[in-house]
Every structure is written in structure tokens, then in C-alpha cells.
Amino acid sequence: MLRYVTTNEGKIAEAREYLDDVSALDFDCTEIQSDSLGAIAARGAREAHAHADEPVIVDDAGLFVDALSGFPGPYSSYVEDTVGIEGVGRLAERERDEGQDDRAVFRCVIAFCDGEEFAASPDPVDRGDRVSAAATGPTDGEAGDDNGGDSDASGPPVKLFEGAVRGRIVEPRGDGGFGYDPIFEHDGTTLAEMSTAEKNAISHRGRALAKFGEWYHERK
Ligand code: ITT
């Protein structure tokens, strides 16, 4: 059984369109401070696999607004909880009034770990060095203890699957989906105005899930 480490029902609903044997696992992964979604997801997948001893996926997603130099990006969750999606929309609008454009990109990285090695393929494998270097933060002896000296930087390899979708930041529309979906428009329709299948067909997560699903079915 594949476990999807998330408390977000929307993510599970989207994943079920690609994976028939997936179930949610409520496990509180360490959310490291990093500007790399891959580093955050890889760290979570290692931790969750060590905890559950089952194949796991962890997905980290973020909204990168061009006019805000990529903000909120990896901080999207915190910003949704504090400023709110309308607040992000207003910030983007203010910048737009200053002549900036309204484009944005939604990115998603799915990290898979089952404790085994992976054959080389086009998708990156995090071996606890390349990505964790970005995730490690202060080294031993440096100030700060949040994520400093990432003791889980080594460990089993983690395979990463990435997806992205370009769009525009607009006034909120639609009541489907979750998170930033109402303010993210793709080809004239916000993600919140789409069904799950329509969103998956063009979305960051749909693209990452399609790659992962194909690879995972062959691996099984
Ligand atoms: P888990 O960590 O439990 O998986 P989460 O919702 O916090 O749930 P993320 O950290 O990946 O998941 O999400 C970062 C933020 O981006 C968060 O505010 C989400 O609501 C939002 N988000 C993620 N995927 C999204 C999507 O497909 N559409 C709209 N917003 C999304």
C-alpha cells in the first residue's frame, strides 16, 4: 500500500485519479527552511518512510508570483494561513498597478521513498547530498538549531517527480479545489472552476502525478 503523507483531502482526491492503491498517512514531517520544494519533500519522505516502513510519497507545492519575485513560493502554506489568498491577490494587484505583469507559476514536487535504490532515469534522485545540501542549513557549530546539521541528510535515496503550470493571478472565482485555486487562472478558467479531472489534466500536481504513476506502475 502506497501512503500519501498529507492532511490535505484535495491532494488525495487528485492522486486517486492516477493511483488505485493510495491512502492518506497523517504524519507530521519536519518542514525544513529551504527555497527548494524538492529538498523539503525529500526530507519529509525520508522521515515518513523511517516512521511508517511502507512506500511513501510526500508532495510539496508552491505558488510563485512573477511580480512578487517568486513569493510566496515555498512559504505558500504559511502565507495562506496568515495573509490569506485574497491578501496574496491584493499584493499581486498592487504590483500589477505598478506596471508588472500578472503571471505566476504553480510548482509541485512529489518525493517517493520505499527504502530501496532506484535505477537512473530522467527524473532526479535525491541521495541526501545534492538536495539536502540546500536543505541542511547551518552546519554543526553554527548558530541556529532549526534544521541545522540535518542529521537525516543521508539515508535511503528519494526519487523526485516535478510538475508546473503557468497562469495568471486574478480576483477569486470558483468554489472547487483548495488553497490558491480560486486566484490562479489558466487559459481563462481558475483552477477552482475546474473539476478534479480538468485540473489534473493541466495542473502542476497532475503533471507530477502522471510521471510518478507511470514510473510506479512499472516498478511494482
Ligand atoms: P500537506 O503539507 O499536509 O500536504 P498543505 O496544503 O500544507 O498540505 P503544501 O505544503 O504542499 O500542502 O501546500 C503549500 C500551500 O500551497 C498550501 O497553502 C496549499 O493550500 C497550497 N496548494 C498546494 N497545492 C495546491 C493546489 O493544487 N492548488 C491550490 N493551492 C495549493
GROMACS .gro file of C-alpha atoms and ligand atoms in nm:
model
  251
    1MET     CA    1   0.000   0.000   0.000
    2LEU     CA    2   0.132   0.340  -0.100
    3ARG     CA    3   0.091   0.609   0.167
    4TYR     CA    4   0.047   0.977   0.072
    5VAL     CA    5   0.175   1.182   0.363
    6THR     CA    6  -0.073   1.468   0.377
    7THR     CA    7  -0.369   1.603   0.568
    8ASN     CA    8  -0.495   1.776   0.253
    9GLU     CA    9  -0.804   1.592   0.122
   10GLY     CA   10  -0.776   1.779  -0.208
   11LYS     CA   11  -0.435   1.627  -0.278
   12ILE     CA   12  -0.568   1.276  -0.208
   13ALA     CA   13  -0.866   1.327  -0.441
   14GLU     CA   14  -0.631   1.437  -0.718
   15ALA     CA   15  -0.392   1.144  -0.657
   16ARG     CA   16  -0.672   0.885  -0.673
   17GLU     CA   17  -0.716   0.965  -1.043
   18TYR     CA   18  -0.367   0.822  -1.105
   19LEU     CA   19  -0.310   0.570  -0.826
   20ASP     CA   20  -0.552   0.297  -0.724
   21ASP     CA   21  -0.381   0.184  -0.405
   22VAL     CA   22  -0.305   0.510  -0.227
   23SER     CA   23  -0.418   0.608   0.122
   24ALA     CA   24  -0.351   0.911   0.337
   25LEU     CA   25  -0.095   0.900   0.618
   26ASP     CA   26  -0.123   1.171   0.881
   27PHE     CA   27   0.240   1.217   0.986
   28ASP     CA   28   0.392   1.548   1.088
   29CYS     CA   29   0.711   1.574   0.878
   30THR     CA   30   0.972   1.833   0.969
   31GLU     CA   31   0.915   2.134   0.740
   32ILE     CA   32   1.271   2.244   0.681
   33GLN     CA   33   1.357   2.602   0.582
   34SER     CA   34   1.462   2.584   0.220
   35ASP     CA   35   1.385   2.761  -0.105
   36SER     CA   36   1.380   2.422  -0.279
   37LEU     CA   37   1.050   2.232  -0.289
   38GLY     CA   38   1.250   1.919  -0.374
   39ALA     CA   39   1.465   1.948  -0.063
   40ILE     CA   40   1.159   1.994   0.158
   41ALA     CA   41   0.972   1.700   0.005
   42ALA     CA   42   1.280   1.471   0.007
   43ARG     CA   43   1.343   1.532   0.374
   44GLY     CA   44   0.977   1.463   0.452
   45ALA     CA   45   0.976   1.139   0.251
   46ARG     CA   46   1.284   1.004   0.431
   47GLU     CA   47   1.133   1.083   0.769
   48ALA     CA   48   0.792   0.940   0.681
   49HIS     CA   49   0.943   0.619   0.543
   50ALA     CA   50   1.151   0.574   0.858
   51HIS     CA   51   0.832   0.620   1.060
   52ALA     CA   52   0.587   0.408   0.856
   53ASP     CA   53   0.818   0.147   0.699
   54GLU     CA   54   0.595   0.149   0.391
   55PRO     CA   55   0.636   0.313   0.047
   56VAL     CA   56   0.553   0.682   0.090
   57ILE     CA   57   0.505   0.994  -0.118
   58VAL     CA   58   0.532   1.348   0.015
   59ASP     CA   59   0.435   1.639  -0.206
   60ASP     CA   60   0.542   1.995  -0.160
   61ALA     CA   61   0.380   2.264  -0.372
   62GLY     CA   62   0.406   2.639  -0.404
   63LEU     CA   63   0.273   2.939  -0.593
   64PHE     CA   64   0.548   3.157  -0.743
   65VAL     CA   65   0.418   3.502  -0.846
   66ASP     CA   66   0.635   3.676  -1.107
   67ALA     CA   67   0.553   4.029  -0.989
   68LEU     CA   68   0.650   3.931  -0.633
   69SER     CA   69   0.983   3.776  -0.738
   70GLY     CA   70   0.852   3.424  -0.676
   71PHE     CA   71   0.682   3.494  -0.342
   72PRO     CA   72   0.519   3.308  -0.164
   73GLY     CA   73   0.689   3.002  -0.325
   74PRO     CA   74   0.799   2.750  -0.058
   75TYR     CA   75   0.626   2.966   0.206
   76SER     CA   76   0.283   2.930   0.040
   77SER     CA   77   0.132   2.734   0.326
   78TYR     CA   78   0.237   2.982   0.594
   79VAL     CA   79   0.129   3.275   0.378
   80GLU     CA   80  -0.213   3.118   0.310
   81ASP     CA   81  -0.262   3.077   0.687
   82THR     CA   82  -0.153   3.433   0.765
   83VAL     CA   83  -0.208   3.676   0.476
   84GLY     CA   84  -0.469   3.456   0.303
   85ILE     CA   85  -0.517   3.402  -0.069
   86GLU     CA   86  -0.708   3.730  -0.110
   87GLY     CA   87  -0.412   3.907   0.051
   88VAL     CA   88  -0.173   3.748  -0.199
   89GLY     CA   89  -0.412   3.852  -0.477
   90ARG     CA   90  -0.412   4.212  -0.348
   91LEU     CA   91  -0.031   4.220  -0.323
   92ALA     CA   92  -0.002   4.094  -0.680
   93GLU     CA   93  -0.260   4.351  -0.797
   94ARG     CA   94  -0.069   4.636  -0.632
   95GLU     CA   95   0.246   4.532  -0.817
   96ARG     CA   96   0.046   4.499  -1.138
   97ASP     CA   97  -0.072   4.859  -1.096
   98GLU     CA   98   0.297   4.948  -1.092
   99GLY     CA   99   0.326   4.803  -1.442
  100GLN     CA  100   0.434   4.448  -1.354
  101ASP     CA  101   0.262   4.157  -1.524
  102ASP     CA  102   0.018   3.917  -1.357
  103ARG     CA  103   0.183   3.587  -1.439
  104ALA     CA  104   0.260   3.314  -1.191
  105VAL     CA  105   0.363   2.951  -1.186
  106PHE     CA  106   0.240   2.672  -0.961
  107ARG     CA  107   0.502   2.406  -0.891
  108CYS     CA  108   0.476   2.065  -0.728
  109VAL     CA  109   0.742   1.811  -0.638
  110ILE     CA  110   0.644   1.457  -0.540
  111ALA     CA  111   0.910   1.269  -0.341
  112PHE     CA  112   0.892   0.889  -0.327
  113CYS     CA  113   1.078   0.668  -0.082
  114ASP     CA  114   1.050   0.293  -0.016
  115GLY     CA  115   1.395   0.242   0.130
  116GLU     CA  116   1.531   0.086  -0.193
  117GLU     CA  117   1.772   0.202  -0.462
  118PHE     CA  118   1.647   0.344  -0.794
  119ALA     CA  119   1.775   0.288  -1.147
  120ALA     CA  120   1.889   0.602  -1.326
  121SER     CA  121   1.616   0.772  -1.531
  122PRO     CA  122   1.531   1.127  -1.640
  123ASP     CA  123   1.378   1.208  -1.301
  124PRO     CA  124   1.617   1.328  -1.031
  125VAL     CA  125   1.710   1.108  -0.737
  126ASP     CA  126   1.799   1.282  -0.414
  127ARG     CA  127   2.070   1.085  -0.236
  128GLY     CA  128   2.087   1.311   0.061
  129ASP     CA  129   2.368   1.519  -0.085
  130ARG     CA  130   2.265   1.739  -0.380
  131VAL     CA  131   1.926   1.843  -0.249
  132SER     CA  132   1.997   1.805   0.119
  133ALA     CA  133   2.292   2.039   0.076
  134ALA     CA  134   2.033   2.307   0.010
  135ALA     CA  135   1.822   2.179   0.295
  136THR     CA  136   2.086   2.139   0.558
  137GLY     CA  137   2.107   2.498   0.675
  138PRO     CA  138   2.372   2.590   0.932
  139THR     CA  139   2.642   2.329   0.980
  140ASP     CA  140   2.743   2.196   1.322
  141GLY     CA  141   2.883   2.470   1.533
  142GLU     CA  142   2.697   2.748   1.355
  143ALA     CA  143   2.424   2.944   1.525
  144GLY     CA  144   2.064   2.830   1.495
  145ASP     CA  145   1.912   2.498   1.567
  146ASP     CA  146   1.616   2.479   1.330
  147ASN     CA  147   1.719   2.221   1.071
  148GLY     CA  148   2.082   2.291   1.144
  149GLY     CA  149   2.304   1.987   1.095
  150ASP     CA  150   2.037   1.787   0.911
  151SER     CA  151   2.107   1.453   1.072
  152ASP     CA  152   1.877   1.278   0.825
  153ALA     CA  153   2.059   1.419   0.525
  154SER     CA  154   2.187   1.072   0.443
  155GLY     CA  155   1.959   0.771   0.438
  156PRO     CA  156   1.768   0.597   0.163
  157PRO     CA  157   1.750   0.762  -0.179
  158VAL     CA  158   1.439   0.959  -0.272
  159LYS     CA  159   1.304   0.989  -0.625
  160LEU     CA  160   1.157   1.328  -0.726
  161PHE     CA  161   0.883   1.397  -0.982
  162GLU     CA  162   0.813   1.757  -1.078
  163GLY     CA  163   0.525   1.938  -1.244
  164ALA     CA  164   0.446   2.303  -1.314
  165VAL     CA  165   0.169   2.510  -1.469
  166ARG     CA  166   0.175   2.874  -1.579
  167GLY     CA  167  -0.116   3.105  -1.520
  168ARG     CA  168  -0.233   3.448  -1.402
  169ILE     CA  169  -0.331   3.584  -1.063
  170VAL     CA  170  -0.694   3.705  -1.073
  171GLU     CA  171  -0.980   3.802  -0.839
  172PRO     CA  172  -1.109   3.485  -0.665
  173ARG     CA  173  -1.354   3.280  -0.874
  174GLY     CA  174  -1.500   2.931  -0.831
  175ASP     CA  175  -1.563   2.709  -0.532
  176GLY     CA  176  -1.389   2.384  -0.627
  177GLY     CA  177  -1.036   2.271  -0.546
  178PHE     CA  178  -0.848   2.413  -0.246
  179GLY     CA  179  -0.582   2.659  -0.138
  180TYR     CA  180  -0.492   2.917  -0.403
  181ASP     CA  181  -0.710   2.759  -0.674
  182PRO     CA  182  -0.965   3.048  -0.684
  183ILE     CA  183  -0.699   3.311  -0.768
  184PHE     CA  184  -0.498   3.106  -1.020
  185GLU     CA  185  -0.632   3.126  -1.376
  186HIS     CA  186  -0.514   2.903  -1.659
  187ASP     CA  187  -0.646   2.965  -2.012
  188GLY     CA  188  -0.933   3.181  -1.885
  189THR     CA  189  -1.053   2.942  -1.612
  190THR     CA  190  -0.946   2.939  -1.248
  191LEU     CA  191  -0.840   2.603  -1.100
  192ALA     CA  192  -1.136   2.637  -0.860
  193GLU     CA  193  -1.374   2.649  -1.161
  194MET     CA  194  -1.245   2.314  -1.287
  195SER     CA  195  -1.345   1.960  -1.195
  196THR     CA  196  -1.073   1.744  -1.039
  197ALA     CA  197  -1.016   1.574  -1.376
  198GLU     CA  198  -0.993   1.909  -1.560
  199LYS     CA  199  -0.750   2.048  -1.302
  200ASN     CA  200  -0.536   1.731  -1.311
  201ALA     CA  201  -0.513   1.748  -1.691
  202ILE     CA  202  -0.324   2.079  -1.679
  203SER     CA  203  -0.204   2.124  -1.321
  204HIS     CA  204   0.137   2.111  -1.156
  205ARG     CA  205   0.029   1.815  -0.940
  206GLY     CA  206  -0.146   1.636  -1.228
  207ARG     CA  207   0.175   1.651  -1.430
  208ALA     CA  208   0.389   1.530  -1.141
  209LEU     CA  209   0.138   1.253  -1.058
  210ALA     CA  210   0.121   1.136  -1.421
  211LYS     CA  211   0.501   1.096  -1.429
  212PHE     CA  212   0.508   0.929  -1.090
  213GLY     CA  213   0.211   0.696  -1.168
  214GLU     CA  214   0.370   0.570  -1.488
  215TRP     CA  215   0.702   0.501  -1.317
  216TYR     CA  216   0.543   0.346  -1.007
  217HIS     CA  217   0.326   0.103  -1.203
  218GLU     CA  218   0.634  -0.028  -1.380
  219ARG     CA  219   0.826  -0.053  -1.055
  220LYS     CA  220   0.557  -0.262  -0.882
  221ITT     P1  221   0.023   1.889   0.343
  221ITT     O1  222   0.152   1.957   0.382
  221ITT     O2  223  -0.047   1.819   0.457
  221ITT     O3  224   0.037   1.801   0.224
  221ITT     P2  225  -0.055   2.153   0.251
  221ITT     O4  226  -0.185   2.200   0.195
  221ITT     O5  227   0.009   2.238   0.356
  221ITT     O6  228  -0.080   2.003   0.300
  221ITT     P3  229   0.169   2.213   0.075
  221ITT     O7  230   0.263   2.249   0.184
  221ITT     O8  231   0.222   2.135  -0.041
  221ITT     O9  232   0.046   2.129   0.133
  221ITT    O10  233   0.097   2.339   0.018
  221ITT     C1  234   0.156   2.466   0.019
  221ITT     C2  235   0.047   2.567   0.001
  221ITT    O11  236   0.004   2.567  -0.135
  221ITT     C3  237  -0.077   2.546   0.084
  221ITT    O12  238  -0.122   2.675   0.124
  221ITT     C4  239  -0.176   2.480  -0.009
  221ITT    O13  240  -0.311   2.514   0.022
  221ITT     C5  241  -0.135   2.540  -0.142
  221ITT     N1  242  -0.154   2.445  -0.250
  221ITT     C6  243  -0.087   2.328  -0.270
  221ITT     N2  244  -0.129   2.269  -0.380
  221ITT     C7  245  -0.225   2.348  -0.432
  221ITT     C8  246  -0.309   2.339  -0.543
  221ITT    O14  247  -0.306   2.235  -0.623
  221ITT     N3  248  -0.397   2.438  -0.565
  221ITT     C9  249  -0.402   2.545  -0.483
  221ITT     N4  250  -0.329   2.561  -0.374
  221ITT    C10  251  -0.241   2.463  -0.349
   0.00000   0.00000   0.00000
